Amino acid sequence: MDGPTKHTTRNNNTLDYQLRSGPLQGRMVKGQKVTIKRLETAQSTKDPEGPPMYMVSWLEPTGTCVTQVLNLQDLEINTTAFFPDWVTKEPQKTVCFQNDHLDEILSYRNIGPTYPIHHKVMSGEIHFVEDCLVKDENIVNVNASTPMQ
């Protein structure tokens, strides 16, 4: 379930994202509600206030629970995800622009199976960071082709 992801933090509690490789390549979500917390870290010799690190957590309509720690100084991202069994067995059911298929996704989740939960830990590099306008609708391109369209 790992691979490059394009994230856009829209505000202090909303995220858009697009998965760019792996079994979930093509999955896109806009307006995912998240919790974002700046982490207070031990003092570093590089920066006495510590590197800018954030924890971002969310629960998807699929039943997947995700937590990411972003280190913006070292451009590192660490992700822990808990996938319901149905997502692990049939990931292609989630490869779509989720906002247009929410009822279908919720139906798959409710049918399950949910258990066992599959835990995955991933690490990666952040390749690009920029400030964008809060309501920039062009960050995640929903016109990209996905299997459910």
Short mmCIF file of C-alpha atoms in Angstrom, two decimals:
data_model
loop_
_atom_site.label_atom_id
_atom_site.label_comp_id
_atom_site.label_asym_id
_atom_site.label_seq_id
_atom_site.Cartn_x
_atom_site.Cartn_y
_atom_site.Cartn_z
CA MET A 1 0.00 0.00 0.00
CA ASP A 2 3.02 2.25 -0.10
CA GLY A 3 4.32 4.58 -2.75
CA PRO A 4 4.54 8.26 -3.59
CA THR A 5 1.66 10.40 -2.41
CA LYS A 6 0.75 13.98 -3.19
CA HIS A 7 -0.61 15.75 -0.08
CA THR A 8 -2.16 19.15 0.25
CA THR A 9 -3.04 20.49 3.66
CA ARG A 10 -5.99 22.78 2.96
CA ASN A 11 -6.29 24.22 6.45
CA ASN A 12 -5.78 23.15 10.06
CA ASN A 13 -8.15 20.16 9.76
CA THR A 14 -8.50 19.19 6.09
CA LEU A 15 -6.26 17.29 3.67
CA ASP A 16 -6.44 16.39 -0.02
CA TYR A 17 -4.30 13.55 -1.33
CA GLN A 18 -3.54 11.47 -4.40
CA LEU A 19 -1.72 8.11 -4.38
CA ARG A 20 0.75 7.93 -7.24
CA SER A 21 2.00 4.33 -7.24
CA GLY A 22 1.47 0.90 -5.74
CA PRO A 23 -1.77 -1.10 -5.54
CA LEU A 24 -3.77 2.04 -4.64
CA GLN A 25 -2.33 4.19 -7.46
CA GLY A 26 -5.00 6.58 -8.68
CA ARG A 27 -6.88 6.87 -5.39
CA MET A 28 -7.79 10.52 -4.78
CA VAL A 29 -9.54 12.20 -1.86
CA LYS A 30 -10.52 15.82 -1.32
CA GLY A 31 -11.63 17.26 1.99
CA GLN A 32 -10.44 14.43 4.28
CA LYS A 33 -10.91 15.58 7.87
CA VAL A 34 -7.66 15.25 9.82
CA THR A 35 -6.07 16.14 13.13
CA ILE A 36 -2.81 18.05 12.77
CA LYS A 37 -0.51 18.61 15.73
CA ARG A 38 2.91 20.24 15.81
CA LEU A 39 5.23 17.96 17.76
CA GLU A 40 7.43 19.36 20.48
CA THR A 41 10.78 17.63 19.98
CA ALA A 42 13.98 17.34 21.95
CA GLN A 43 16.35 20.16 21.22
CA SER A 44 18.61 19.60 18.26
CA THR A 45 22.10 21.00 17.73
CA LYS A 46 20.95 22.15 14.26
CA ASP A 47 17.99 24.11 15.56
CA PRO A 48 17.60 24.90 19.27
CA GLU A 49 13.81 24.94 18.88
CA GLY A 50 13.84 21.57 17.15
CA PRO A 51 12.87 20.75 13.58
CA PRO A 52 9.36 21.60 12.38
CA MET A 53 7.59 18.25 12.86
CA TYR A 54 3.89 17.56 12.52
CA MET A 55 1.66 14.57 13.22
CA VAL A 56 -1.31 14.19 10.88
CA SER A 57 -3.96 11.55 11.67
CA TRP A 58 -7.23 10.55 10.05
CA LEU A 59 -9.84 7.81 9.72
CA GLU A 60 -10.99 7.16 6.16
CA PRO A 61 -14.51 6.09 5.14
CA THR A 62 -12.87 2.80 4.06
CA GLY A 63 -12.12 2.10 7.73
CA THR A 64 -8.41 2.71 7.22
CA CYS A 65 -6.71 4.64 10.03
CA VAL A 66 -3.57 6.62 9.14
CA THR A 67 -1.01 8.57 11.16
CA GLN A 68 1.90 10.39 9.56
CA VAL A 69 4.82 12.25 11.11
CA LEU A 70 6.32 14.88 8.81
CA ASN A 71 9.77 16.30 9.47
CA LEU A 72 9.91 19.40 7.29
CA GLN A 73 13.55 20.17 8.11
CA ASP A 74 14.93 16.78 7.04
CA LEU A 75 12.15 16.22 4.46
CA GLU A 76 11.15 12.86 5.96
CA ILE A 77 7.73 11.28 6.32
CA ASN A 78 6.86 8.27 8.47
CA THR A 79 3.45 6.65 8.09
CA THR A 80 1.61 4.03 10.09
CA ALA A 81 -1.62 2.72 8.56
CA PHE A 82 -4.15 0.19 9.77
CA PHE A 83 -6.03 -1.33 6.83
CA PRO A 84 -9.27 -3.30 7.19
CA ASP A 85 -9.09 -6.77 5.66
CA TRP A 86 -11.36 -5.90 2.72
CA VAL A 87 -9.00 -3.08 1.58
CA THR A 88 -6.00 -5.42 1.72
CA LYS A 89 -7.82 -8.15 -0.24
CA GLU A 90 -9.42 -5.88 -2.86
CA PRO A 91 -7.53 -2.57 -2.97
CA GLN A 92 -8.86 -1.82 -6.46
CA LYS A 93 -12.28 -1.10 -4.92
CA THR A 94 -10.80 2.04 -3.35
CA VAL A 95 -8.96 3.29 -6.45
CA CYS A 96 -11.17 6.19 -7.52
CA PHE A 97 -11.93 9.79 -6.70
CA GLN A 98 -13.47 8.80 -3.37
CA ASN A 99 -15.70 11.89 -3.13
CA ASP A 100 -17.67 10.74 -6.21
CA HIS A 101 -18.01 7.14 -4.92
CA LEU A 102 -18.58 7.64 -1.20
CA ASP A 103 -21.79 5.57 -0.98
CA GLU A 104 -20.08 2.70 -2.79
CA ILE A 105 -17.01 2.90 -0.52
CA LEU A 106 -19.21 2.94 2.60
CA SER A 107 -21.09 -0.11 1.29
CA TYR A 108 -17.82 -2.02 0.76
CA ARG A 109 -16.70 -1.05 4.26
CA ASN A 110 -19.97 -2.16 5.82
CA ILE A 111 -19.88 -5.51 3.98
CA GLY A 112 -16.27 -6.04 5.08
CA PRO A 113 -14.62 -8.06 6.27
CA THR A 114 -13.03 -5.54 8.58
CA TYR A 115 -10.92 -7.97 10.60
CA PRO A 116 -8.14 -8.84 10.75
CA ILE A 117 -6.66 -5.35 10.63
CA HIS A 118 -3.43 -5.17 8.61
CA HIS A 119 -0.75 -2.89 10.07
CA LYS A 120 1.81 -1.28 7.77
CA VAL A 121 4.70 1.05 8.65
CA MET A 122 6.23 3.10 5.83
CA SER A 123 8.99 5.70 5.54
CA GLY A 124 9.77 8.05 2.74
CA GLU A 125 11.20 11.32 1.58
CA ILE A 126 9.35 14.57 1.08
CA HIS A 127 10.39 15.80 -2.36
CA PHE A 128 8.59 19.12 -2.56
CA VAL A 129 7.00 21.58 -0.14
CA GLU A 130 5.26 24.82 -1.09
CA ASP A 131 2.67 27.17 0.31
CA CYS A 132 -0.58 27.13 -1.69
CA LEU A 133 -3.77 29.09 -1.44
CA VAL A 134 -6.23 27.56 1.02
CA LYS A 135 -8.94 27.03 -1.62
CA ASP A 136 -6.73 26.01 -4.57
CA GLU A 137 -8.79 23.28 -6.26
CA ASN A 138 -6.04 22.42 -8.76
CA ILE A 139 -3.65 20.71 -6.35
CA VAL A 140 -5.23 17.25 -6.66
CA ASN A 141 -6.29 16.65 -10.27
CA VAL A 142 -9.58 14.74 -10.19
CA ASN A 143 -9.63 14.54 -13.99
CA ALA A 144 -6.93 11.86 -13.90
CA SER A 145 -8.19 8.48 -15.06
CA THR A 146 -9.10 5.95 -12.36
CA PRO A 147 -10.63 2.47 -12.73
CA MET A 148 -14.02 3.44 -11.24
CA GLN A 149 -14.57 6.43 -13.56
#
